[in-house]
Short mmCIF file of C-alpha atoms in Angstrom, two decimals:
data_model
loop_
_atom_site.label_atom_id
_atom_site.label_comp_id
_atom_site.label_asym_id
_atom_site.label_seq_id
_atom_site.Cartn_x
_atom_site.Cartn_y
_atom_site.Cartn_z
CA MET Z 1353 68.55 69.58 76.44
CA GLU Z 1354 65.26 69.26 78.29
CA PRO Z 1355 62.55 71.31 76.53
CA ARG Z 1356 61.08 74.21 78.37
CA LYS Z 1357 57.71 73.41 79.89
CA ALA Z 1358 55.21 76.01 81.01
CA PHE Z 1359 53.15 75.29 84.11
CA GLU Z 1360 50.15 77.32 85.05
CA GLY Z 1361 48.42 77.38 88.36
CA PRO Z 1362 45.70 79.46 90.00
CA ASN Z 1363 48.21 81.90 91.44
CA ALA Z 1364 51.23 81.92 89.14
CA THR Z 1365 52.76 80.94 85.85
CA TYR Z 1366 56.32 79.74 85.70
CA VAL Z 1367 58.73 78.01 83.37
CA LYS Z 1368 60.56 74.81 84.23
CA ASN Z 1369 64.06 74.74 82.83
CA SER Z 1370 66.90 73.09 84.71
CA HIS Z 1371 69.41 75.17 82.78
CA ALA Z 1372 67.70 78.54 83.22
CA ARG Z 1373 69.64 81.10 85.19
CA ALA Z 1374 68.85 84.60 86.29
CA PRO Z 1375 70.72 87.19 84.24
CA SER Z 1376 73.88 88.51 85.85
CA THR Z 1377 75.69 91.80 85.62
CA ARG Z 1378 79.44 92.41 85.74
CA ILE Z 1379 80.26 95.26 88.08
CA ARG Z 1380 83.38 96.87 89.50
CA LEU Z 1381 83.40 95.70 93.11
CA TRP Z 1382 86.84 96.29 94.68
CA ASP Z 1383 88.95 99.28 93.77
CA LEU Z 1384 92.72 99.12 93.25
CA PRO Z 1385 93.66 100.56 96.69
CA ILE Z 1386 91.62 97.88 98.47
CA ARG Z 1387 93.15 95.11 96.38
CA VAL Z 1388 96.69 96.37 96.94
CA PHE Z 1389 95.96 96.68 100.66
CA HIS Z 1390 94.55 93.15 100.87
CA TRP Z 1391 97.45 91.36 99.21
CA SER Z 1392 100.10 93.57 100.80
CA LEU Z 1393 98.65 92.82 104.23
CA ALA Z 1394 98.63 89.08 103.49
CA VAL Z 1395 102.33 89.19 102.54
CA ALA Z 1396 103.29 91.38 105.52
CA VAL Z 1397 101.49 89.13 108.02
CA LEU Z 1398 103.10 86.03 106.49
CA VAL Z 1399 106.57 87.59 106.67
CA ALA Z 1400 105.98 88.74 110.26
CA PHE Z 1401 104.83 85.28 111.32
CA VAL Z 1402 107.67 83.37 109.64
CA THR Z 1403 110.41 85.71 110.88
CA ALA Z 1404 109.00 85.59 114.42
CA GLN Z 1405 109.17 81.80 114.40
CA ILE Z 1406 112.77 81.76 113.18
CA GLY Z 1407 113.94 84.71 115.29
CA GLY Z 1408 117.60 85.68 115.51
CA SER Z 1409 118.83 88.09 112.85
CA LEU Z 1410 115.46 87.94 111.09
CA MET Z 1411 113.87 89.96 113.88
CA GLU Z 1412 114.94 93.13 112.08
CA ILE Z 1413 112.85 92.03 109.09
CA HIS Z 1414 110.08 91.11 111.51
CA SER Z 1415 110.14 94.67 112.83
CA LYS Z 1416 109.90 96.14 109.33
CA ALA Z 1417 106.98 93.83 108.55
CA GLY Z 1418 105.32 95.11 111.71
CA PHE Z 1419 105.70 98.73 110.65
CA THR Z 1420 104.27 97.79 107.27
CA ILE Z 1421 101.25 96.23 108.97
CA ILE Z 1422 100.71 99.38 111.04
CA GLY Z 1423 100.77 101.53 107.93
CA LEU Z 1424 98.38 99.23 106.08
CA VAL Z 1425 95.91 99.05 108.97
CA VAL Z 1426 95.90 102.83 109.37
CA PHE Z 1427 95.38 103.24 105.63
CA ARG Z 1428 92.45 100.77 105.70
CA VAL Z 1429 90.79 102.54 108.61
CA VAL Z 1430 91.02 105.92 106.88
CA TRP Z 1431 89.91 104.41 103.55
CA GLY Z 1432 86.96 102.89 105.39
CA PHE Z 1433 85.59 106.40 105.86
CA ILE Z 1434 86.62 108.25 102.68
CA GLY Z 1435 87.23 105.46 100.15
CA SER Z 1436 85.14 103.74 97.50
CA THR Z 1437 81.59 102.52 98.05
CA HIS Z 1438 82.16 98.96 99.23
CA ALA Z 1439 85.35 99.84 101.11
CA ARG Z 1440 83.47 102.17 103.46
CA PHE Z 1441 82.54 100.70 106.82
CA ALA Z 1442 79.08 102.24 106.63
CA SER Z 1443 78.29 100.14 103.55
CA PHE Z 1444 78.84 96.78 105.22
CA ALA Z 1445 78.70 97.34 108.98
CA PRO Z 1446 76.58 94.46 110.33
CA SER Z 1447 73.22 95.38 111.81
CA PRO Z 1448 70.59 93.12 113.46
CA ALA Z 1449 68.40 93.41 110.37
CA LYS Z 1450 71.24 92.45 108.03
CA ILE Z 1451 72.25 89.52 110.22
CA ARG Z 1452 68.66 88.20 110.38
CA ALA Z 1453 68.31 88.49 106.61
CA TYR Z 1454 71.61 86.70 106.06
CA VAL Z 1455 70.76 83.84 108.44
CA ARG Z 1456 67.40 83.38 106.70
CA GLY Z 1457 69.02 83.43 103.28
CA ARG Z 1458 67.36 86.72 102.31
CA TRP Z 1459 70.37 89.01 102.40
CA GLN Z 1460 70.98 90.67 99.08
CA GLY Z 1461 74.01 92.78 98.47
CA VAL Z 1462 77.50 92.90 97.07
CA GLY Z 1463 80.76 93.33 98.89
CA HIS Z 1464 81.14 91.99 102.42
CA ASN Z 1465 78.18 90.04 103.78
CA PRO Z 1466 77.38 90.43 107.53
CA LEU Z 1467 79.67 87.56 108.56
CA GLY Z 1468 82.43 88.86 106.33
CA ALA Z 1469 82.00 92.27 107.94
CA PHE Z 1470 82.60 90.76 111.38
CA SER Z 1471 85.78 89.19 110.00
CA VAL Z 1472 87.03 92.53 108.65
CA PHE Z 1473 86.45 94.38 111.92
CA ALA Z 1474 87.92 91.54 113.98
CA LEU Z 1475 91.03 91.42 111.80
CA LEU Z 1476 91.63 95.16 111.97
CA ALA Z 1477 91.11 95.21 115.74
CA LEU Z 1478 93.36 92.20 116.31
CA LEU Z 1479 96.14 93.55 114.11
CA SER Z 1480 95.93 96.90 115.91
CA LEU Z 1481 96.35 95.21 119.29
CA GLN Z 1482 99.09 92.96 117.93
CA ALA Z 1483 101.02 95.91 116.55
CA THR Z 1484 100.60 98.01 119.70
CA THR Z 1485 101.84 95.29 122.04
CA GLY Z 1486 104.73 94.53 119.69
CA LEU Z 1487 105.99 98.10 119.89
CA PHE Z 1488 106.73 97.63 123.61
CA SER Z 1489 107.80 93.98 123.59
CA ASN Z 1490 111.17 92.32 124.14
CA ASN Z 1491 112.65 88.85 123.81
CA ASP Z 1492 115.15 89.09 126.70
CA ILE Z 1493 118.03 88.31 124.36
CA ASP Z 1494 118.84 90.47 121.37
CA PHE Z 1495 115.82 92.50 120.30
CA ASN Z 1496 113.48 95.09 121.79
CA GLY Z 1497 110.44 96.75 120.31
CA PRO Z 1498 110.95 100.36 119.16
CA LEU Z 1499 109.06 101.74 122.18
CA TYR Z 1500 110.49 99.30 124.72
CA ALA Z 1501 112.43 102.02 126.57
CA LEU Z 1502 109.24 104.00 127.24
CA VAL Z 1503 107.87 101.42 129.72
CA ASP Z 1504 109.37 99.42 132.57
CA LYS Z 1505 110.53 95.83 132.12
CA THR Z 1506 107.58 94.31 133.97
CA LEU Z 1507 105.02 95.98 131.73
CA SER Z 1508 107.06 95.12 128.65
CA ASP Z 1509 107.10 91.45 129.66
CA ARG Z 1510 103.32 91.47 130.10
CA LEU Z 1511 102.79 93.09 126.73
CA THR Z 1512 105.18 90.58 125.18
CA GLY Z 1513 103.15 87.71 126.60
CA LEU Z 1514 99.94 89.29 125.31
CA HIS Z 1515 101.59 89.75 121.94
CA HIS Z 1516 102.41 86.05 121.74
CA LEU Z 1517 98.86 85.14 122.77
CA LEU Z 1518 97.32 87.43 120.18
CA SER Z 1519 99.41 85.84 117.46
CA ASN Z 1520 97.57 82.57 118.11
CA PHE Z 1521 94.20 84.29 117.74
CA LEU Z 1522 95.42 85.95 114.56
CA LEU Z 1523 96.49 82.59 113.15
CA GLY Z 1524 93.07 81.16 114.00
CA LEU Z 1525 91.31 84.06 112.29
CA VAL Z 1526 93.41 83.58 109.17
CA VAL Z 1527 92.52 79.88 109.10
CA LEU Z 1528 88.82 80.73 109.43
CA HIS Z 1529 89.15 83.26 106.63
CA ILE Z 1530 90.71 80.70 104.29
CA GLY Z 1531 88.09 78.14 105.33
CA ALA Z 1532 85.29 80.57 104.49
CA ILE Z 1533 86.79 81.18 101.04
CA ILE Z 1534 86.91 77.43 100.38
CA PHE Z 1535 83.33 76.98 101.67
CA TYR Z 1536 81.94 79.69 99.41
CA LEU Z 1537 83.84 78.36 96.41
CA TRP Z 1538 82.92 74.70 96.94
CA PHE Z 1539 79.35 74.87 98.25
CA LYS Z 1540 78.03 78.20 97.01
CA LYS Z 1541 80.03 78.37 93.79
CA ASP Z 1542 81.05 81.90 94.69
CA ASN Z 1543 84.70 82.73 94.00
CA LEU Z 1544 85.67 85.39 96.54
CA VAL Z 1545 89.32 85.51 95.48
CA LYS Z 1546 88.85 86.45 91.82
CA PRO Z 1547 87.16 89.83 92.50
CA MET Z 1548 89.96 90.68 94.93
CA VAL Z 1549 92.42 90.09 92.08
CA THR Z 1550 90.57 91.62 89.12
CA GLY Z 1551 88.20 93.99 90.91
CA TRP Z 1552 85.21 92.70 88.92
CA LYS Z 1553 82.37 90.41 90.01
CA GLU Z 1554 79.33 88.83 88.38
CA VAL Z 1555 76.22 89.65 90.43
CA GLN Z 1556 72.48 89.16 90.02
CA SER Z 1557 71.83 92.77 90.92
CA GLY Z 1558 73.91 95.67 92.10
CA LYS Z 1559 75.59 98.89 91.06
CA PRO Z 1560 79.29 99.46 90.40
CA ALA Z 1561 81.20 100.92 93.31
CA ALA Z 1562 81.83 104.65 93.23
CA GLN Z 1563 85.60 105.06 93.25
CA GLY Z 1564 87.40 107.05 95.92
CA SER Z 1565 88.91 110.33 94.82
CA LEU Z 1566 92.62 110.91 94.27
CA VAL Z 1567 92.60 113.44 97.11
CA ALA Z 1568 91.12 110.81 99.44
CA LEU Z 1569 93.76 108.27 98.38
CA ILE Z 1570 96.62 110.71 98.94
CA THR Z 1571 95.15 111.65 102.33
CA ALA Z 1572 94.89 108.02 103.46
CA ILE Z 1573 98.45 107.24 102.35
CA TRP Z 1574 99.81 110.40 103.98
CA ILE Z 1575 98.13 109.66 107.32
CA ALA Z 1576 99.44 106.09 107.25
CA LEU Z 1577 103.00 107.27 106.56
CA VAL Z 1578 102.83 109.88 109.32
CA VAL Z 1579 101.69 107.27 111.87
CA VAL Z 1580 104.45 104.84 110.86
CA TYR Z 1581 107.06 107.57 111.09
CA ALA Z 1582 105.75 108.67 114.49
CA VAL Z 1583 105.89 105.23 116.09
CA SER Z 1584 109.21 104.31 114.49
CA SER Z 1585 110.94 107.47 115.70
CA ALA Z 1586 109.34 107.76 119.13
CA GLY Z 1587 111.85 105.45 120.81
CA PRO Z 1588 115.39 106.26 121.96
CA ASP Z 1589 118.07 107.03 119.40
CA GLU Z 1590 120.42 104.43 120.84
CA VAL Z 1591 120.01 100.87 119.62
CA PRO Z 1592 120.34 98.21 122.34
CA PRO Z 1593 123.43 96.01 122.00
CA THR Z 1594 122.93 92.80 120.10
CA SER Z 1595 124.05 89.57 121.68
CA THR Z 1596 124.32 86.14 120.12
CA PRO Z 1597 121.27 85.53 117.93
CA SER Z 1598 118.75 83.11 119.38
CA ASN Z 1599 117.38 80.15 117.53
CA HIS Z 1600 114.28 80.13 119.70
CA SER Z 1601 110.91 81.29 118.41
CA THR Z 1602 110.54 84.94 119.40
CA SER Z 1603 108.33 87.83 118.49
CA ALA Z 1604 108.85 91.56 118.78
CA TRP Z 1605 105.48 92.29 117.27
#
């Protein structure tokens, strides 16, 4: 190992050591509700995408995946106001000052960085639009969205087309998200996945996240369940007749 060498100059004294590292602290970063939300959303989106591509009898599963996504998004929005420290939108909402600091390499913080914050807000907004258009969509063959009967066919067709278009944007955002994870792991040696699994992260400086209360958690879950129940029961009681399943790629979400 290279010996430590002290260098003194007129303005500073420092130690040269290629193996020296700043001390790190292990903190609780992501709480359990956020971690469950994250992985549940990943599974629900994957199921929704696959079943939409296959279509046919799997559209019923696609619909259930869509309701699951609605509930998860509503939960995340509520938790973003009353949840744990780093789950709250106010803690990571990007500001001009934060963006400038990040671009210049001076941003210091834990949780979502400014670019990650944009990704979170974009994902929630896109999933909200995707879910809303899917509620009114149809595939002209054997499946209608739960709120299809509340609008005329022309509007439903337009919303269906928008729904298909948004799915492409969603796929692109997911690819960017995975790419960012690989970039941080490979070039910055920062594993973003591990803290989302364990909840813990090694940081140079920072305080553990204050956990959300049990009352806040129950409130967020209750609101999410109420919204899912409302949208799932708002349509007509009669189920449209089912014709021969289609093998074409369709999407009711």
